[in-house]
Coordinates of C-alpha atoms in Angstrom, one line a residue:
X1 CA 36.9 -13.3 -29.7
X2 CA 34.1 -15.7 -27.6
X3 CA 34.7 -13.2 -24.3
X4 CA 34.1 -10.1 -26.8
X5 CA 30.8 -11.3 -28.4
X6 CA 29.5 -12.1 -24.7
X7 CA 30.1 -8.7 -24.0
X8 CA 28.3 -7.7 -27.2
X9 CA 25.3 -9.4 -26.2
X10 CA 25.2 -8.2 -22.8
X11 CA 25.7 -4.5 -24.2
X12 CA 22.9 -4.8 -26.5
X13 CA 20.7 -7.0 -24.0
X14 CA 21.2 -3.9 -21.8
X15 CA 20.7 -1.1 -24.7
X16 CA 17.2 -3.0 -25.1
X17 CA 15.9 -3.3 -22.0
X18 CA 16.9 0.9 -21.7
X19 CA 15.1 0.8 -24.7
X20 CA 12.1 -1.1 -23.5
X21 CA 11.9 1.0 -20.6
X22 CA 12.1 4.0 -22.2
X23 CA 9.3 3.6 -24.4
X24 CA 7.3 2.0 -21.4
X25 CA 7.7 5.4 -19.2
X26 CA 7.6 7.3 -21.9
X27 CA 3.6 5.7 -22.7
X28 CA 2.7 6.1 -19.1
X29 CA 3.8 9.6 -18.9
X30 CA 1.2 10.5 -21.8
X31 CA -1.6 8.3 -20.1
X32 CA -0.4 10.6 -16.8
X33 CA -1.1 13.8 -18.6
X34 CA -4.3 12.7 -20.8
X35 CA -5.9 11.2 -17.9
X36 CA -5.2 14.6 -15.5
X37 CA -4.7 17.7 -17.6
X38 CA -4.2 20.7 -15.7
X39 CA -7.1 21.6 -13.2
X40 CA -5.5 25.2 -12.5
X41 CA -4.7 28.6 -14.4
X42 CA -1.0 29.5 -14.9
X43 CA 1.0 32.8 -14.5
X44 CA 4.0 33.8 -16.1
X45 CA 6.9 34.8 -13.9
X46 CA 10.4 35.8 -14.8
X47 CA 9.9 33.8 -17.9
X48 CA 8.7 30.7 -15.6
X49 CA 5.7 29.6 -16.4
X50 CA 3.6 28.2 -13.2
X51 CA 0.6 26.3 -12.5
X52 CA -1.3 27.0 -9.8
X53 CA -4.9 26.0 -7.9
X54 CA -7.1 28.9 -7.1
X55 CA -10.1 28.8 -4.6
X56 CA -12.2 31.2 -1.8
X57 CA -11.8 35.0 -1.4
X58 CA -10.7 36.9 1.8
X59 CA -7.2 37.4 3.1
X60 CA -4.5 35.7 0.8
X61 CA -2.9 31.9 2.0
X62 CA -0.3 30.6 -0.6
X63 CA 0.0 26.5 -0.1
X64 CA 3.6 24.9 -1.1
X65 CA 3.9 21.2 -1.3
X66 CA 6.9 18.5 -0.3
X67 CA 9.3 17.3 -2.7
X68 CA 7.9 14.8 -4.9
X69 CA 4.1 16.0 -4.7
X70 CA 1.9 19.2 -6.5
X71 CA -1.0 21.3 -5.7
X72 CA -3.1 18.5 -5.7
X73 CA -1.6 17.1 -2.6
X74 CA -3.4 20.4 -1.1
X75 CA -6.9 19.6 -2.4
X76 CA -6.7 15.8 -1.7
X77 CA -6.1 16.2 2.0
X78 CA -9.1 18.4 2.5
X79 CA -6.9 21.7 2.9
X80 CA -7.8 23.3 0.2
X81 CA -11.4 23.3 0.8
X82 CA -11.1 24.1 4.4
X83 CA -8.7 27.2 4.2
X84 CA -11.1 28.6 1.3
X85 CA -14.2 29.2 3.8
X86 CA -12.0 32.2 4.8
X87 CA -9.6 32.8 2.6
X88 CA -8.2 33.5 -1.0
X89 CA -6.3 30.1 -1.4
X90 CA -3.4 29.6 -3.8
X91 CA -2.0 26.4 -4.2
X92 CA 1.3 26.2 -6.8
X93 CA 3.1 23.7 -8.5
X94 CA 6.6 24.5 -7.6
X95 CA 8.9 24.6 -10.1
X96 CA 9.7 21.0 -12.3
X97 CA 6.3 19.8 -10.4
X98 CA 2.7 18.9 -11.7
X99 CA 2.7 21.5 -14.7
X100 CA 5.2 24.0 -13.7
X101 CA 8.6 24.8 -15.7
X102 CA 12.1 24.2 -14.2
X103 CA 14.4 25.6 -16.4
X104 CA 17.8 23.9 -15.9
X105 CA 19.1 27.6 -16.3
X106 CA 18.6 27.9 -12.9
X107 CA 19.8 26.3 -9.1
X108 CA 16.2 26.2 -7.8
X109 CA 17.0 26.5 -4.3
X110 CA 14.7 28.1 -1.3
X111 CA 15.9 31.5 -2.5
X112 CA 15.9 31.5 -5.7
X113 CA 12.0 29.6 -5.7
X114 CA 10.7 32.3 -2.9
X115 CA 11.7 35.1 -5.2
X116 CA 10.1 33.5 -9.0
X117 CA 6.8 32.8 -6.4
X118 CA 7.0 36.3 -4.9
X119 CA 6.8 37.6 -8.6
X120 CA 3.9 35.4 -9.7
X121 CA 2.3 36.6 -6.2
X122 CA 3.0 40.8 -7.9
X123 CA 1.7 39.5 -10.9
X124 CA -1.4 38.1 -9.3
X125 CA -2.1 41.0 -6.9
X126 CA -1.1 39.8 -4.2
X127 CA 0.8 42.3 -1.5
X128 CA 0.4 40.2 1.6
X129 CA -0.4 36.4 2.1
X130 CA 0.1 34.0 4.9
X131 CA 2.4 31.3 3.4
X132 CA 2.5 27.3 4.5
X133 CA 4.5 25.5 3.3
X134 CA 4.9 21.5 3.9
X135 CA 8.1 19.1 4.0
X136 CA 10.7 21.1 1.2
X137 CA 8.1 23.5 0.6
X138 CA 8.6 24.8 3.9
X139 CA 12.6 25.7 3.4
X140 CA 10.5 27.8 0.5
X141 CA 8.6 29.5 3.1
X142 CA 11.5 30.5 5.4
X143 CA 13.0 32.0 2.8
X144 CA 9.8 33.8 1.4
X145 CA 10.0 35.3 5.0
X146 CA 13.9 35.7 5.1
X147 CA 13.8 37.9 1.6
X148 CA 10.9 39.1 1.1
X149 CA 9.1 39.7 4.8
X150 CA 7.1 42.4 3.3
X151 CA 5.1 39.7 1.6
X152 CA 4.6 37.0 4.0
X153 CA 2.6 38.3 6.7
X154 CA 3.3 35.0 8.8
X155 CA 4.3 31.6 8.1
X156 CA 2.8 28.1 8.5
X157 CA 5.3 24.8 8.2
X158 CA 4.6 21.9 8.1
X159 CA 7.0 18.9 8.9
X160 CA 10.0 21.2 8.0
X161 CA 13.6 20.0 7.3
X162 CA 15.2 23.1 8.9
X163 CA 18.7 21.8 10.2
X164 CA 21.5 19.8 7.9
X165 CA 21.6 16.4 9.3
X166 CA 23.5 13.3 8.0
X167 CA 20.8 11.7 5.5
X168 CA 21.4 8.9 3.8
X169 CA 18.6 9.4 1.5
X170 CA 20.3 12.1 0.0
X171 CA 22.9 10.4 -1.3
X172 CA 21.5 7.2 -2.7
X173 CA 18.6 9.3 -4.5
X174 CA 20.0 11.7 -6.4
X175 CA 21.0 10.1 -9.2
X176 CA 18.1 11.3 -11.6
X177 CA 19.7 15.0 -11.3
X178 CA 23.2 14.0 -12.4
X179 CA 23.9 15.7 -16.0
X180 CA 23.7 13.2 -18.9
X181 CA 23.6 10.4 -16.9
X182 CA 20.4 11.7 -14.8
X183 CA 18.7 12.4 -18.0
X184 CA 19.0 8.3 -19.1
X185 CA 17.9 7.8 -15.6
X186 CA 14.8 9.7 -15.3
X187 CA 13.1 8.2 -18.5
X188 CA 14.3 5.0 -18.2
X189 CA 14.6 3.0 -14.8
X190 CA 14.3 5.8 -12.1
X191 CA 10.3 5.8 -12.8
X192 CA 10.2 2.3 -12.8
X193 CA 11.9 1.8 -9.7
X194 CA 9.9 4.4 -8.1
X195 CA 6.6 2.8 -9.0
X196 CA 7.9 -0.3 -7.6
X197 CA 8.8 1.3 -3.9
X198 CA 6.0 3.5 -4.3
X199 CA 3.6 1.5 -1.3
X200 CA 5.9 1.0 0.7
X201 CA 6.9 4.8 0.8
X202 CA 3.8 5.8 0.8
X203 CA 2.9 4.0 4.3
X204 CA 5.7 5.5 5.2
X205 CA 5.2 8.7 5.1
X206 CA 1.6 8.7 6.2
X207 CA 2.7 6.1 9.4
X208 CA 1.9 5.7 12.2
X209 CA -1.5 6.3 11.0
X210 CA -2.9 3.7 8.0
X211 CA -2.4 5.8 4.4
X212 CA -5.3 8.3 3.8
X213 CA -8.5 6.9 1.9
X214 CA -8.7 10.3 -0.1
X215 CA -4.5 9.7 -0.9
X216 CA -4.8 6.7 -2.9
X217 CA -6.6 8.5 -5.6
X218 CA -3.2 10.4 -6.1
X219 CA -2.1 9.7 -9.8
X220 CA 1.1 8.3 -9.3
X221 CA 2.6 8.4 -12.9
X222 CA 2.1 12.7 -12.7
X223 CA 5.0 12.2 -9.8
X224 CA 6.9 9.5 -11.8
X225 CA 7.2 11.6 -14.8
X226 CA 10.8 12.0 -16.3
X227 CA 10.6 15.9 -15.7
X228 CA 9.3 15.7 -11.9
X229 CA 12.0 12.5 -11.1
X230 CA 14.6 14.5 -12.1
X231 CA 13.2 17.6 -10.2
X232 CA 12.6 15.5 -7.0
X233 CA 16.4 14.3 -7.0
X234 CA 17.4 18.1 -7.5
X235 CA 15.5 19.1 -4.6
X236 CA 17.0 15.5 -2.7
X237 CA 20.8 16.7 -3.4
X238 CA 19.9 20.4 -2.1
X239 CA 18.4 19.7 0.8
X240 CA 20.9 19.4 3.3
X241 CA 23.0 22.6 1.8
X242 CA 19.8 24.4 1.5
X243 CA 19.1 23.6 5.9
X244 CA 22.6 24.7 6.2
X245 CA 22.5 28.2 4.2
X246 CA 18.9 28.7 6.0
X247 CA 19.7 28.3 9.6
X248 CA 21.9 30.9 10.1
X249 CA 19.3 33.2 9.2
X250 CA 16.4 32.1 11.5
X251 CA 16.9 34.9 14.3
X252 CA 16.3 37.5 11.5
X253 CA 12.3 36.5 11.0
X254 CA 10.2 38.8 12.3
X255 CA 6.4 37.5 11.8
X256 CA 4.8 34.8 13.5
X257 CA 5.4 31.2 12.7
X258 CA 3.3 28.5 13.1
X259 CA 5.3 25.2 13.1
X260 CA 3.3 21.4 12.7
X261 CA 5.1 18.4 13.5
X262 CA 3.5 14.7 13.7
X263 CA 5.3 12.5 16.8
X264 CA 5.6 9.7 14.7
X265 CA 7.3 11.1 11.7
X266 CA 10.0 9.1 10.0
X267 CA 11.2 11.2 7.5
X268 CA 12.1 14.0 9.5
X269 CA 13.1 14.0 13.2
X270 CA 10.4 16.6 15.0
X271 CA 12.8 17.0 17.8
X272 CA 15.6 18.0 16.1
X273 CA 13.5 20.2 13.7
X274 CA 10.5 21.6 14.8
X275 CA 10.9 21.3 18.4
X276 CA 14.6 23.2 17.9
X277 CA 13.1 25.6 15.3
X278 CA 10.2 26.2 17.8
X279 CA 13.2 27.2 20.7
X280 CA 15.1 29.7 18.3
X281 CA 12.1 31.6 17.4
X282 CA 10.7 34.3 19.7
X283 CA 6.9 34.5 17.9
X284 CA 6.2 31.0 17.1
X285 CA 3.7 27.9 18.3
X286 CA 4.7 24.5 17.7
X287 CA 2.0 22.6 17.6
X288 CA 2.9 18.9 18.0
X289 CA 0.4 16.2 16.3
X290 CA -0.2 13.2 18.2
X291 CA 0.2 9.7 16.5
X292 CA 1.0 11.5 13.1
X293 CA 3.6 11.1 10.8
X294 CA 4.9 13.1 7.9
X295 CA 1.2 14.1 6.2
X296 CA 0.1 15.9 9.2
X297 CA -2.0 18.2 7.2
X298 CA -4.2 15.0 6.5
X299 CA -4.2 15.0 10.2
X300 CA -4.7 17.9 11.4
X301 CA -7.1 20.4 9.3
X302 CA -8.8 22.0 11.8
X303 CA -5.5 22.8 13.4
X304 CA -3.9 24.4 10.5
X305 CA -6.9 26.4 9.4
X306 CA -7.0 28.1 13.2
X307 CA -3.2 28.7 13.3
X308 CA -3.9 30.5 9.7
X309 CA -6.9 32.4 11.2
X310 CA -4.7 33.4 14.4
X311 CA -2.4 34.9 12.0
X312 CA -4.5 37.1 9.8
X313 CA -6.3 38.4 12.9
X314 CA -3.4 39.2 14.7
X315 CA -3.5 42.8 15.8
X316 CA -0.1 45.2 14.9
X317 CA 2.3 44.9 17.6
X318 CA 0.5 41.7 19.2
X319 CA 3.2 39.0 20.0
X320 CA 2.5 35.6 18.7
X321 CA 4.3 34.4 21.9
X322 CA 5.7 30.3 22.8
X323 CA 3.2 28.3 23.1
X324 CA 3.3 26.0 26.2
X325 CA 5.8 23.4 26.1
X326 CA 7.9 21.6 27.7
X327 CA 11.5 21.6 27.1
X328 CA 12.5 18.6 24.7
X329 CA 15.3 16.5 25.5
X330 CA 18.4 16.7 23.4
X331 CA 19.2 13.9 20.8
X332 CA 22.1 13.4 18.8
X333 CA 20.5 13.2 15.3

């Protein structure tokens, strides 16, 4: 009878400290929302609806950000601003991110998110758009170029996971999307623990280089929201399928890629993605960022806006040939 009423106490101990958090995440996530309310317009797409940025006229980019981030990764690093000179800039929140749907209805993989963002694109009128695409956003891209090639005129990635590799990562952080169980997670401890590793990932994925002044304005709690946690697992558990599926296809893209990779990335190995992307690929540049890491486009502006500018002047039937480099060694990662 004692051993029972221990365990008693420890269930309801742990029922209110769920509780506790919940109510904690659940304040912060309104605070999130009150203190940045959307700064975009939205679009309606196969019942979807989307947020998106909107800036400059001219030839059509479309921005995609990395799991975990919005469109306002876009205008913090400077990208925004410096595309829109030139170009009609369009920056989305990808589905389950910032203040776009993800209805649970559907398996948001590459595919199926390049085909709901080549309808919002129709429904903007958009016919043709260079499209970049950073970290997952850039599996989006391939496949807006694999499907519908008609639309994407080129491509731009930036430090791309194109090949399935063993990842730990994948498995310990995708708890947040498991059914019924994720759901607990993602408003109660998942956003908790995430604020609580949130430095230390954040130098990570900005090192070698010290994180970005204009980064630490980011508002974290938008990306620690229940809705966005459990989207940023979903995208965590597809990622290495999603390489897989993708892969195969890379001979069949016909327009000219631009690939960006930072040498000192430690999210995702350059050599065993862009560098081998960069050698399958018969019109594409692989531009190679020196001591950068996984936010090369707060690196490397200038760069990005040029390869953009190379591709919407590129004349019909004008290669977008190798650039020069050397032969990478091969790794076993």
């Amino acid at each position: 009878m004692q051993r029972l009423s221990g365990r008693n106490r420890k269930l309801l101990l742990a029922a209110g400290a769920l509780a506790a958090a919940y109510f904690v995440v659940r304040s912060k996530t309104r605070q999130a929302e009150r203190d940045h309310p959307p700064a975009g317009r939205f679009v309606t797409a196969n019942g979807v609806r989307l947020h998106y940025l909107e800036k400059g006229s001219g030839p059509v980019v479309v921005l995609l950000h990395g799991n975990g981030a919005t469109s306002e990764d876009f205008r913090l690093s400077g990208l925004i601003d410096a595309l829109a000179y030139e170009h009609r800039v369009i920056a989305f929140d990808r589905p389950g991110f910032g203040y776009s749907e993800r209805p649970r209805s559907t398996i948001w993989t590459p595919e199926a998110q390049a085909g709901l963002l080549a309808e919002a694109l129709r429904q903007l009128g958009v016919p043709q758009a260079v499209v970049l695409g950073h970290s997952w956003g850039a599996m989006v891209a391939l496949a807006m170029g694999l499907d519908h090639p008609g639309l994407a005129r080129g491509l731009v990635l930036l430090s791309g996971y194109y090949y399935p590799s063993v990842r730990m990562d994948a498995a310990l952080l995708t708890g947040p999307a498991i059914p019924l169980l994720g759901d607990v997670m993602s408003h109660t401890v998942s956003p908790l623990l995430g604020r609580l590793l949130w430095p230390g990932f954040v130098k990570r994925v900005f090192s070698p280089r010290p994180v970005d002044a204009a980064f630490r304005r980011w508002p974290k709690w938008m990306s620690l929201r229940p809705v966005q946690v459990r989207a940023e697992a979903a995208e965590t558990a597809l990622m290495i399928p999603s390489a897989a599926g993708l892969h195969r296809r890379y001979p069949e893209l016909t327009m000219p890629v631009a690939i960006f990779t930072g040498d000192g990335d430690k999210i995702i190995h350059p050599m065993h993605n862009a560098a081998r992307l960069h050698r399958e690929l018969l019109q594409s540049e692989l531009h190679t960022v020196p001591d950068a890491g996984h936010m090369v486009h707060y690196a490397a502006q200038d760069e990005i806006v040029g390869a953009v500018r190379k591709i919407v002047e590129r004349r019909p039937g004008l290669d977008f040939p190798h650039a020069a480099q050397p032969e990478p060694p091969r790794t076993l990662h």
